[in-house]
Amino acid sequence: MKATLFPPASMRRLLPEQKRRAAPWIVGLMTFVSLVVGVAGLAVLGAVSDLSSSAAGRWSLQVTGTPADAARAEAMLRSTPGVTEVNRVPDAELRRTLQAWLGPAAQQLDLPLPVLAEVSVVGGGDALATELARRVPTARLTPYSAELAPLLQTLRGLAVLVAGLLVVLAAALAGAVTLAARAMLDTNRSTLDVLHGIGATDAQLLSLVQRRIAFDVLAGSAAGALAAVAVLVAALIPARGLLGGAAGAPALAAGGLALLALLPLVQAVLATVVARRALQQALAQGL
């Protein structure tokens, strides 16, 4: 095994050194793209987690009836066990929202405004919503999670798309490295034929080509990872919420970042293994 991974220096000198090889550049580019896509996926998952946790236990009260209906609905909620908070939206704020849509006329028109309030409920709120609708027909209590469901579903779909892109990139990387390995065999066909003719085994020839491919893959992965880190740090430092979860922004999970840090190494190992299998098949078929 050691001889396969580390052939003697005397044999390594027999394989001409190629100064310009495409494999490191291809691997570096794909590693860069994979890391950027992976960080985007982590940001999406962080947004889903933050939105889901912030919506838990929060309900929206809407009363379209008379002020007496609103007062009865608020009184019922405040007296219900499990309701920890009822924050009514001021009418002035509703007027400002209307003004954004209707302009200055919103302050002059005598428009009926619904009563809106944010309600915090500990435990199940479905029964409370049903009871409130029974007692005050013009009142409606809806969970924030229901309002956010379409957005969360879209974000989860984006996360699945990111995972699929990472799989496609890994497959493309393995294919590119395999093509580079076969090209190296074709380039050094005459040298390998001579070595094979003087008694070199397939395992020894494989070790020569595989070692160079492995170094190309590792060098490209390292360069692509460093470039991705530099770009991501420069892009994310202004948006500190993504890094630290400040200001309610989605934070990148430390565990997810740790797994993402292993992505270049995993891709490099996968590409090397696939290239080794392709080289074994080529040598078995007589190059």
PDB file of C-alpha atoms in Angstrom:
ATOM      1  CA  MET A   1       0.000   0.000   0.000  1.00  0.00           C
ATOM      2  CA  LYS A   2       2.854   2.342   0.888  1.00  0.00           C
ATOM      3  CA  ALA A   3       4.550   1.638  -2.427  1.00  0.00           C
ATOM      4  CA  THR A   4       1.309   2.438  -4.252  1.00  0.00           C
ATOM      5  CA  LEU A   5       0.895   5.828  -2.606  1.00  0.00           C
ATOM      6  CA  PHE A   6       4.589   6.705  -2.350  1.00  0.00           C
ATOM      7  CA  PRO A   7       6.571   5.183  -5.248  1.00  0.00           C
ATOM      8  CA  PRO A   8      10.364   5.447  -5.060  1.00  0.00           C
ATOM      9  CA  ALA A   9      11.968   8.669  -6.250  1.00  0.00           C
ATOM     10  CA  SER A  10      13.853   6.712  -8.915  1.00  0.00           C
ATOM     11  CA  MET A  11      10.540   5.722 -10.514  1.00  0.00           C
ATOM     12  CA  ARG A  12       8.951   9.154 -10.102  1.00  0.00           C
ATOM     13  CA  ARG A  13      11.753  10.716 -12.155  1.00  0.00           C
ATOM     14  CA  LEU A  14      10.862   8.427 -15.041  1.00  0.00           C
ATOM     15  CA  LEU A  15       7.539  10.195 -15.554  1.00  0.00           C
ATOM     16  CA  PRO A  16       8.170  13.597 -17.202  1.00  0.00           C
ATOM     17  CA  GLU A  17       6.979  16.591 -15.180  1.00  0.00           C
ATOM     18  CA  GLN A  18       4.242  18.641 -16.872  1.00  0.00           C
ATOM     19  CA  LYS A  19       4.322  22.271 -15.830  1.00  0.00           C
ATOM     20  CA  ARG A  20       0.926  23.167 -17.235  1.00  0.00           C
ATOM     21  CA  ARG A  21      -1.819  20.836 -16.088  1.00  0.00           C
ATOM     22  CA  ALA A  22      -5.508  21.635 -16.200  1.00  0.00           C
ATOM     23  CA  ALA A  23      -6.570  19.393 -13.316  1.00  0.00           C
ATOM     24  CA  PRO A  24      -5.589  21.764 -10.450  1.00  0.00           C
ATOM     25  CA  TRP A  25      -7.459  24.662 -12.075  1.00  0.00           C
ATOM     26  CA  ILE A  26     -10.595  22.607 -12.685  1.00  0.00           C
ATOM     27  CA  VAL A  27     -10.571  21.189  -9.156  1.00  0.00           C
ATOM     28  CA  GLY A  28      -9.935  24.617  -7.661  1.00  0.00           C
ATOM     29  CA  LEU A  29     -12.802  26.207  -9.576  1.00  0.00           C
ATOM     30  CA  MET A  30     -15.271  23.475  -8.651  1.00  0.00           C
ATOM     31  CA  THR A  31     -14.179  23.538  -5.022  1.00  0.00           C
ATOM     32  CA  PHE A  32     -14.672  27.310  -4.961  1.00  0.00           C
ATOM     33  CA  VAL A  33     -18.167  27.012  -6.434  1.00  0.00           C
ATOM     34  CA  SER A  34     -19.066  24.135  -4.090  1.00  0.00           C
ATOM     35  CA  LEU A  35     -18.103  26.098  -0.987  1.00  0.00           C
ATOM     36  CA  VAL A  36     -19.976  29.220  -2.084  1.00  0.00           C
ATOM     37  CA  VAL A  37     -23.076  27.149  -2.885  1.00  0.00           C
ATOM     38  CA  GLY A  38     -22.715  25.296   0.430  1.00  0.00           C
ATOM     39  CA  VAL A  39     -22.564  28.527   2.435  1.00  0.00           C
ATOM     40  CA  ALA A  40     -25.649  29.766   0.590  1.00  0.00           C
ATOM     41  CA  GLY A  41     -27.419  26.543   1.556  1.00  0.00           C
ATOM     42  CA  LEU A  42     -26.422  26.977   5.199  1.00  0.00           C
ATOM     43  CA  ALA A  43     -27.749  30.535   5.146  1.00  0.00           C
ATOM     44  CA  VAL A  44     -31.064  29.296   3.761  1.00  0.00           C
ATOM     45  CA  LEU A  45     -31.305  26.588   6.441  1.00  0.00           C
ATOM     46  CA  GLY A  46     -30.443  29.181   9.083  1.00  0.00           C
ATOM     47  CA  ALA A  47     -33.235  31.411   7.823  1.00  0.00           C
ATOM     48  CA  VAL A  48     -35.701  28.508   7.999  1.00  0.00           C
ATOM     49  CA  SER A  49     -34.635  27.710  11.563  1.00  0.00           C
ATOM     50  CA  ASP A  50     -34.808  31.321  12.725  1.00  0.00           C
ATOM     51  CA  LEU A  51     -38.191  31.972  11.133  1.00  0.00           C
ATOM     52  CA  SER A  52     -39.645  28.760  12.530  1.00  0.00           C
ATOM     53  CA  SER A  53     -38.408  29.480  16.060  1.00  0.00           C
ATOM     54  CA  SER A  54     -39.537  33.110  15.977  1.00  0.00           C
ATOM     55  CA  ALA A  55     -43.009  32.114  14.767  1.00  0.00           C
ATOM     56  CA  ALA A  56     -43.480  29.439  17.440  1.00  0.00           C
ATOM     57  CA  GLY A  57     -46.162  30.481  19.900  1.00  0.00           C
ATOM     58  CA  ARG A  58     -46.937  33.747  18.141  1.00  0.00           C
ATOM     59  CA  TRP A  59     -50.408  34.474  16.799  1.00  0.00           C
ATOM     60  CA  SER A  60     -52.046  37.380  15.021  1.00  0.00           C
ATOM     61  CA  LEU A  61     -55.371  38.795  16.221  1.00  0.00           C
ATOM     62  CA  GLN A  62     -57.573  40.550  13.661  1.00  0.00           C
ATOM     63  CA  VAL A  63     -60.902  42.113  14.607  1.00  0.00           C
ATOM     64  CA  THR A  64     -62.973  43.650  11.819  1.00  0.00           C
ATOM     65  CA  GLY A  65     -66.031  44.438  13.926  1.00  0.00           C
ATOM     66  CA  THR A  66     -66.888  47.261  16.291  1.00  0.00           C
ATOM     67  CA  PRO A  67     -64.621  48.628  19.047  1.00  0.00           C
ATOM     68  CA  ALA A  68     -66.767  46.667  21.492  1.00  0.00           C
ATOM     69  CA  ASP A  69     -65.925  43.449  19.648  1.00  0.00           C
ATOM     70  CA  ALA A  70     -62.232  44.310  19.823  1.00  0.00           C
ATOM     71  CA  ALA A  71     -62.466  45.033  23.530  1.00  0.00           C
ATOM     72  CA  ARG A  72     -64.244  41.721  24.202  1.00  0.00           C
ATOM     73  CA  ALA A  73     -61.679  39.790  22.160  1.00  0.00           C
ATOM     74  CA  GLU A  74     -58.758  41.420  23.984  1.00  0.00           C
ATOM     75  CA  ALA A  75     -60.363  40.872  27.369  1.00  0.00           C
ATOM     76  CA  MET A  76     -60.952  37.209  26.617  1.00  0.00           C
ATOM     77  CA  LEU A  77     -57.381  36.694  25.498  1.00  0.00           C
ATOM     78  CA  ARG A  78     -55.861  38.487  28.491  1.00  0.00           C
ATOM     79  CA  SER A  79     -57.920  36.379  30.883  1.00  0.00           C
ATOM     80  CA  THR A  80     -57.064  33.075  29.195  1.00  0.00           C
ATOM     81  CA  PRO A  81     -54.348  30.937  30.854  1.00  0.00           C
ATOM     82  CA  GLY A  82     -51.442  30.380  28.523  1.00  0.00           C
ATOM     83  CA  VAL A  83     -51.700  33.794  26.853  1.00  0.00           C
ATOM     84  CA  THR A  84     -48.594  35.630  27.990  1.00  0.00           C
ATOM     85  CA  GLU A  85     -48.797  38.780  25.911  1.00  0.00           C
ATOM     86  CA  VAL A  86     -51.264  40.790  23.833  1.00  0.00           C
ATOM     87  CA  ASN A  87     -49.718  43.748  21.995  1.00  0.00           C
ATOM     88  CA  ARG A  88     -52.153  45.867  20.017  1.00  0.00           C
ATOM     89  CA  VAL A  89     -50.871  47.671  16.929  1.00  0.00           C
ATOM     90  CA  PRO A  90     -51.498  51.437  17.362  1.00  0.00           C
ATOM     91  CA  ASP A  91     -53.964  53.040  14.966  1.00  0.00           C
ATOM     92  CA  ALA A  92     -51.320  55.622  14.040  1.00  0.00           C
ATOM     93  CA  GLU A  93     -49.070  52.874  12.767  1.00  0.00           C
ATOM     94  CA  LEU A  94     -51.909  51.424  10.700  1.00  0.00           C
ATOM     95  CA  ARG A  95     -52.535  54.888   9.256  1.00  0.00           C
ATOM     96  CA  ARG A  96     -48.874  55.199   8.306  1.00  0.00           C
ATOM     97  CA  THR A  97     -49.084  51.829   6.562  1.00  0.00           C
ATOM     98  CA  LEU A  98     -52.146  53.011   4.628  1.00  0.00           C
ATOM     99  CA  GLN A  99     -50.363  56.219   3.743  1.00  0.00           C
ATOM    100  CA  ALA A 100     -47.611  54.214   2.096  1.00  0.00           C
ATOM    101  CA  TRP A 101     -50.264  52.792  -0.244  1.00  0.00           C
ATOM    102  CA  LEU A 102     -52.778  55.641  -0.590  1.00  0.00           C
ATOM    103  CA  GLY A 103     -50.582  58.694  -0.052  1.00  0.00           C
ATOM    104  CA  PRO A 104     -51.678  61.763   1.949  1.00  0.00           C
ATOM    105  CA  ALA A 105     -55.345  60.936   1.309  1.00  0.00           C
ATOM    106  CA  ALA A 106     -55.082  58.142   3.882  1.00  0.00           C
ATOM    107  CA  GLN A 107     -55.020  60.746   6.672  1.00  0.00           C
ATOM    108  CA  GLN A 108     -58.142  62.468   5.354  1.00  0.00           C
ATOM    109  CA  LEU A 109     -60.324  59.508   4.424  1.00  0.00           C
ATOM    110  CA  ASP A 110     -62.474  58.147   7.219  1.00  0.00           C
ATOM    111  CA  LEU A 111     -61.600  54.515   6.597  1.00  0.00           C
ATOM    112  CA  PRO A 112     -62.575  51.845   9.107  1.00  0.00           C
ATOM    113  CA  LEU A 113     -59.450  50.207  10.471  1.00  0.00           C
ATOM    114  CA  PRO A 114     -59.346  46.673  11.815  1.00  0.00           C
ATOM    115  CA  VAL A 115     -57.842  45.978  15.196  1.00  0.00           C
ATOM    116  CA  LEU A 116     -54.571  44.123  14.917  1.00  0.00           C
ATOM    117  CA  ALA A 117     -52.628  42.641  17.797  1.00  0.00           C
ATOM    118  CA  GLU A 118     -49.749  40.261  18.353  1.00  0.00           C
ATOM    119  CA  VAL A 119     -50.542  37.461  20.774  1.00  0.00           C
ATOM    120  CA  SER A 120     -48.069  35.137  22.480  1.00  0.00           C
ATOM    121  CA  VAL A 121     -49.534  31.779  23.454  1.00  0.00           C
ATOM    122  CA  VAL A 122     -47.899  28.987  25.440  1.00  0.00           C
ATOM    123  CA  GLY A 123     -49.169  25.590  24.355  1.00  0.00           C
ATOM    124  CA  GLY A 124     -51.838  24.848  21.782  1.00  0.00           C
ATOM    125  CA  GLY A 125     -53.650  27.854  20.396  1.00  0.00           C
ATOM    126  CA  ASP A 126     -56.049  26.108  18.023  1.00  0.00           C
ATOM    127  CA  ALA A 127     -58.681  25.585  20.692  1.00  0.00           C
ATOM    128  CA  LEU A 128     -58.313  29.201  21.760  1.00  0.00           C
ATOM    129  CA  ALA A 129     -58.774  30.387  18.182  1.00  0.00           C
ATOM    130  CA  THR A 130     -61.929  28.284  17.833  1.00  0.00           C
ATOM    131  CA  GLU A 131     -63.367  29.571  21.121  1.00  0.00           C
ATOM    132  CA  LEU A 132     -62.561  33.169  20.208  1.00  0.00           C
ATOM    133  CA  ALA A 133     -64.310  32.828  16.843  1.00  0.00           C
ATOM    134  CA  ARG A 134     -67.342  31.399  18.639  1.00  0.00           C
ATOM    135  CA  ARG A 135     -67.569  34.209  21.177  1.00  0.00           C
ATOM    136  CA  VAL A 136     -66.532  37.066  18.864  1.00  0.00           C
ATOM    137  CA  PRO A 137     -67.450  36.175  15.256  1.00  0.00           C
ATOM    138  CA  THR A 138     -65.632  39.213  13.851  1.00  0.00           C
ATOM    139  CA  ALA A 139     -62.344  38.179  15.488  1.00  0.00           C
ATOM    140  CA  ARG A 140     -59.822  35.847  13.960  1.00  0.00           C
ATOM    141  CA  LEU A 141     -56.734  34.386  15.587  1.00  0.00           C
ATOM    142  CA  THR A 142     -54.195  32.960  13.131  1.00  0.00           C
ATOM    143  CA  PRO A 143     -50.721  31.513  13.815  1.00  0.00           C
ATOM    144  CA  TYR A 144     -47.664  33.171  12.371  1.00  0.00           C
ATOM    145  CA  SER A 145     -46.540  29.751  11.163  1.00  0.00           C
ATOM    146  CA  ALA A 146     -49.537  29.599   8.807  1.00  0.00           C
ATOM    147  CA  GLU A 147     -48.651  32.988   7.346  1.00  0.00           C
ATOM    148  CA  LEU A 148     -45.006  31.988   6.924  1.00  0.00           C
ATOM    149  CA  ALA A 149     -45.721  28.492   5.550  1.00  0.00           C
ATOM    150  CA  PRO A 150     -45.358  29.440   1.837  1.00  0.00           C
ATOM    151  CA  LEU A 151     -42.075  31.233   2.513  1.00  0.00           C
ATOM    152  CA  LEU A 152     -40.690  28.368   4.597  1.00  0.00           C
ATOM    153  CA  GLN A 153     -41.702  25.853   1.945  1.00  0.00           C
ATOM    154  CA  THR A 154     -39.873  27.905  -0.696  1.00  0.00           C
ATOM    155  CA  LEU A 155     -36.750  28.165   1.453  1.00  0.00           C
ATOM    156  CA  ARG A 156     -36.744  24.413   2.103  1.00  0.00           C
ATOM    157  CA  GLY A 157     -37.036  23.836  -1.627  1.00  0.00           C
ATOM    158  CA  LEU A 158     -34.005  26.072  -2.159  1.00  0.00           C
ATOM    159  CA  ALA A 159     -32.077  24.054   0.432  1.00  0.00           C
ATOM    160  CA  VAL A 160     -32.894  20.840  -1.431  1.00  0.00           C
ATOM    161  CA  LEU A 161     -31.790  22.512  -4.665  1.00  0.00           C
ATOM    162  CA  VAL A 162     -28.470  23.469  -3.048  1.00  0.00           C
ATOM    163  CA  ALA A 163     -27.935  19.869  -1.907  1.00  0.00           C
ATOM    164  CA  GLY A 164     -28.626  18.660  -5.439  1.00  0.00           C
ATOM    165  CA  LEU A 165     -26.151  21.182  -6.860  1.00  0.00           C
ATOM    166  CA  LEU A 166     -23.457  19.947  -4.476  1.00  0.00           C
ATOM    167  CA  VAL A 167     -24.035  16.370  -5.639  1.00  0.00           C
ATOM    168  CA  VAL A 168     -23.857  17.448  -9.293  1.00  0.00           C
ATOM    169  CA  LEU A 169     -20.653  19.415  -8.649  1.00  0.00           C
ATOM    170  CA  ALA A 170     -19.067  16.421  -6.911  1.00  0.00           C
ATOM    171  CA  ALA A 171     -19.980  14.182  -9.851  1.00  0.00           C
ATOM    172  CA  ALA A 172     -18.642  16.735 -12.342  1.00  0.00           C
ATOM    173  CA  LEU A 173     -15.414  17.034 -10.346  1.00  0.00           C
ATOM    174  CA  ALA A 174     -14.936  13.271 -10.331  1.00  0.00           C
ATOM    175  CA  GLY A 175     -15.560  13.162 -14.079  1.00  0.00           C
ATOM    176  CA  ALA A 176     -13.114  16.000 -14.769  1.00  0.00           C
ATOM    177  CA  VAL A 177     -10.376  14.366 -12.695  1.00  0.00           C
ATOM    178  CA  THR A 178     -10.990  11.056 -14.452  1.00  0.00           C
ATOM    179  CA  LEU A 179     -10.575  12.728 -17.839  1.00  0.00           C
ATOM    180  CA  ALA A 180      -7.385  14.406 -16.616  1.00  0.00           C
ATOM    181  CA  ALA A 181      -6.029  11.026 -15.465  1.00  0.00           C
ATOM    182  CA  ARG A 182      -6.806   9.401 -18.804  1.00  0.00           C
ATOM    183  CA  ALA A 183      -5.175  12.350 -20.589  1.00  0.00           C
ATOM    184  CA  MET A 184      -2.063  11.891 -18.462  1.00  0.00           C
ATOM    185  CA  LEU A 185      -1.959   8.230 -19.465  1.00  0.00           C
ATOM    186  CA  ASP A 186      -2.225   9.142 -23.138  1.00  0.00           C
ATOM    187  CA  THR A 187       0.469  11.826 -22.820  1.00  0.00           C
ATOM    188  CA  ASN A 188       2.920   9.443 -21.167  1.00  0.00           C
ATOM    189  CA  ARG A 189       1.913   6.367 -23.144  1.00  0.00           C
ATOM    190  CA  SER A 190       5.376   5.808 -24.647  1.00  0.00           C
ATOM    191  CA  THR A 191       7.149   6.140 -21.293  1.00  0.00           C
ATOM    192  CA  LEU A 192       4.713   3.776 -19.575  1.00  0.00           C
ATOM    193  CA  ASP A 193       5.042   1.287 -22.448  1.00  0.00           C
ATOM    194  CA  VAL A 194       8.792   1.235 -21.958  1.00  0.00           C
ATOM    195  CA  LEU A 195       8.462   0.805 -18.200  1.00  0.00           C
ATOM    196  CA  HIS A 196       5.945  -1.960 -18.703  1.00  0.00           C
ATOM    197  CA  GLY A 197       8.261  -3.644 -21.202  1.00  0.00           C
ATOM    198  CA  ILE A 198      11.183  -3.741 -18.768  1.00  0.00           C
ATOM    199  CA  GLY A 199       9.103  -5.397 -16.085  1.00  0.00           C
ATOM    200  CA  ALA A 200       7.175  -2.655 -14.245  1.00  0.00           C
ATOM    201  CA  THR A 201       3.881  -3.945 -12.892  1.00  0.00           C
ATOM    202  CA  ASP A 202       0.491  -2.330 -13.375  1.00  0.00           C
ATOM    203  CA  ALA A 203       0.467  -1.393  -9.687  1.00  0.00           C
ATOM    204  CA  GLN A 204       3.779   0.478 -10.067  1.00  0.00           C
ATOM    205  CA  LEU A 205       2.566   2.324 -13.162  1.00  0.00           C
ATOM    206  CA  LEU A 206      -0.697   3.140 -11.411  1.00  0.00           C
ATOM    207  CA  SER A 207       1.192   4.566  -8.441  1.00  0.00           C
ATOM    208  CA  LEU A 208       3.138   6.933 -10.688  1.00  0.00           C
ATOM    209  CA  VAL A 209       0.071   8.448 -12.329  1.00  0.00           C
ATOM    210  CA  GLN A 210      -2.140   8.308  -9.250  1.00  0.00           C
ATOM    211  CA  ARG A 211       0.381  10.182  -7.123  1.00  0.00           C
ATOM    212  CA  ARG A 212       0.498  13.073  -9.551  1.00  0.00           C
ATOM    213  CA  ILE A 213      -3.290  13.153  -9.882  1.00  0.00           C
ATOM    214  CA  ALA A 214      -3.672  13.105  -6.082  1.00  0.00           C
ATOM    215  CA  PHE A 215      -1.304  16.036  -5.675  1.00  0.00           C
ATOM    216  CA  ASP A 216      -3.098  17.981  -8.408  1.00  0.00           C
ATOM    217  CA  VAL A 217      -6.453  17.364  -6.755  1.00  0.00           C
ATOM    218  CA  LEU A 218      -5.237  18.325  -3.272  1.00  0.00           C
ATOM    219  CA  ALA A 219      -3.485  21.442  -4.557  1.00  0.00           C
ATOM    220  CA  GLY A 220      -6.565  22.532  -6.502  1.00  0.00           C
ATOM    221  CA  SER A 221      -8.872  21.848  -3.548  1.00  0.00           C
ATOM    222  CA  ALA A 222      -6.672  23.849  -1.186  1.00  0.00           C
ATOM    223  CA  ALA A 223      -6.424  26.794  -3.580  1.00  0.00           C
ATOM    224  CA  GLY A 224     -10.169  26.774  -4.281  1.00  0.00           C
ATOM    225  CA  ALA A 225     -10.987  26.569  -0.573  1.00  0.00           C
ATOM    226  CA  LEU A 226      -8.696  29.490   0.272  1.00  0.00           C
ATOM    227  CA  ALA A 227     -10.198  31.593  -2.510  1.00  0.00           C
ATOM    228  CA  ALA A 228     -13.721  30.747  -1.363  1.00  0.00           C
ATOM    229  CA  VAL A 229     -12.924  31.644   2.250  1.00  0.00           C
ATOM    230  CA  ALA A 230     -11.426  34.973   1.204  1.00  0.00           C
ATOM    231  CA  VAL A 231     -14.409  35.865  -0.968  1.00  0.00           C
ATOM    232  CA  LEU A 232     -16.988  34.724   1.593  1.00  0.00           C
ATOM    233  CA  VAL A 233     -15.330  36.566   4.473  1.00  0.00           C
ATOM    234  CA  ALA A 234     -15.149  39.740   2.400  1.00  0.00           C
ATOM    235  CA  ALA A 235     -18.808  39.346   1.407  1.00  0.00           C
ATOM    236  CA  LEU A 236     -20.216  38.316   4.797  1.00  0.00           C
ATOM    237  CA  ILE A 237     -18.350  40.612   7.186  1.00  0.00           C
ATOM    238  CA  PRO A 238     -20.608  43.577   6.258  1.00  0.00           C
ATOM    239  CA  ALA A 239     -23.628  41.297   6.889  1.00  0.00           C
ATOM    240  CA  ARG A 240     -22.577  40.297  10.390  1.00  0.00           C
ATOM    241  CA  GLY A 241     -25.966  38.748  11.078  1.00  0.00           C
ATOM    242  CA  LEU A 242     -25.092  35.838   8.832  1.00  0.00           C
ATOM    243  CA  LEU A 243     -21.996  35.135  10.897  1.00  0.00           C
ATOM    244  CA  GLY A 244     -23.246  35.902  14.366  1.00  0.00           C
ATOM    245  CA  GLY A 245     -27.024  35.836  14.220  1.00  0.00           C
ATOM    246  CA  ALA A 246     -27.314  39.512  15.134  1.00  0.00           C
ATOM    247  CA  ALA A 247     -30.305  41.681  14.354  1.00  0.00           C
ATOM    248  CA  GLY A 248     -32.527  38.671  13.786  1.00  0.00           C
ATOM    249  CA  ALA A 249     -30.638  37.542  10.685  1.00  0.00           C
ATOM    250  CA  PRO A 250     -30.065  33.855  10.033  1.00  0.00           C
ATOM    251  CA  ALA A 251     -26.817  32.647  11.569  1.00  0.00           C
ATOM    252  CA  LEU A 252     -24.622  30.030   9.938  1.00  0.00           C
ATOM    253  CA  ALA A 253     -24.540  27.065  12.295  1.00  0.00           C
ATOM    254  CA  ALA A 254     -21.085  26.214  13.618  1.00  0.00           C
ATOM    255  CA  GLY A 255     -21.710  22.510  13.004  1.00  0.00           C
ATOM    256  CA  GLY A 256     -22.711  23.193   9.426  1.00  0.00           C
ATOM    257  CA  LEU A 257     -19.600  25.289   8.847  1.00  0.00           C
ATOM    258  CA  ALA A 258     -17.432  22.498  10.292  1.00  0.00           C
ATOM    259  CA  LEU A 259     -18.988  19.980   7.882  1.00  0.00           C
ATOM    260  CA  LEU A 260     -18.602  22.431   5.039  1.00  0.00           C
ATOM    261  CA  ALA A 261     -14.905  22.798   5.868  1.00  0.00           C
ATOM    262  CA  LEU A 262     -14.516  19.072   5.193  1.00  0.00           C
ATOM    263  CA  LEU A 263     -16.167  19.383   1.774  1.00  0.00           C
ATOM    264  CA  PRO A 264     -12.939  20.097  -0.188  1.00  0.00           C
ATOM    265  CA  LEU A 265     -11.199  17.097   1.404  1.00  0.00           C
ATOM    266  CA  VAL A 266     -14.182  14.809   0.772  1.00  0.00           C
ATOM    267  CA  GLN A 267     -14.392  15.924  -2.854  1.00  0.00           C
ATOM    268  CA  ALA A 268     -10.641  15.461  -3.306  1.00  0.00           C
ATOM    269  CA  VAL A 269     -10.738  11.930  -1.893  1.00  0.00           C
ATOM    270  CA  LEU A 270     -13.792  11.041  -3.995  1.00  0.00           C
ATOM    271  CA  ALA A 271     -12.220  12.382  -7.178  1.00  0.00           C
ATOM    272  CA  THR A 272      -8.964  10.535  -6.497  1.00  0.00           C
ATOM    273  CA  VAL A 273     -10.735   7.243  -5.839  1.00  0.00           C
ATOM    274  CA  VAL A 274     -12.809   7.550  -9.011  1.00  0.00           C
ATOM    275  CA  ALA A 275      -9.715   8.448 -11.033  1.00  0.00           C
ATOM    276  CA  ARG A 276      -7.880   5.431  -9.582  1.00  0.00           C
ATOM    277  CA  ARG A 277     -10.658   3.104 -10.698  1.00  0.00           C
ATOM    278  CA  ALA A 278     -10.525   4.588 -14.196  1.00  0.00           C
ATOM    279  CA  LEU A 279      -6.747   4.181 -14.324  1.00  0.00           C
ATOM    280  CA  GLN A 280      -6.986   0.562 -13.188  1.00  0.00           C
ATOM    281  CA  GLN A 281      -9.461  -0.181 -15.965  1.00  0.00           C
ATOM    282  CA  ALA A 282      -7.293   1.562 -18.550  1.00  0.00           C
ATOM    283  CA  LEU A 283      -4.167  -0.337 -17.480  1.00  0.00           C
ATOM    284  CA  ALA A 284      -6.080  -3.607 -17.447  1.00  0.00           C
ATOM    285  CA  GLN A 285      -7.109  -2.935 -21.044  1.00  0.00           C
ATOM    286  CA  GLY A 286      -3.517  -2.272 -22.063  1.00  0.00           C
ATOM    287  CA  LEU A 287      -3.714   1.525 -21.805  1.00  0.00           C
TER     288      LEU A 287
END
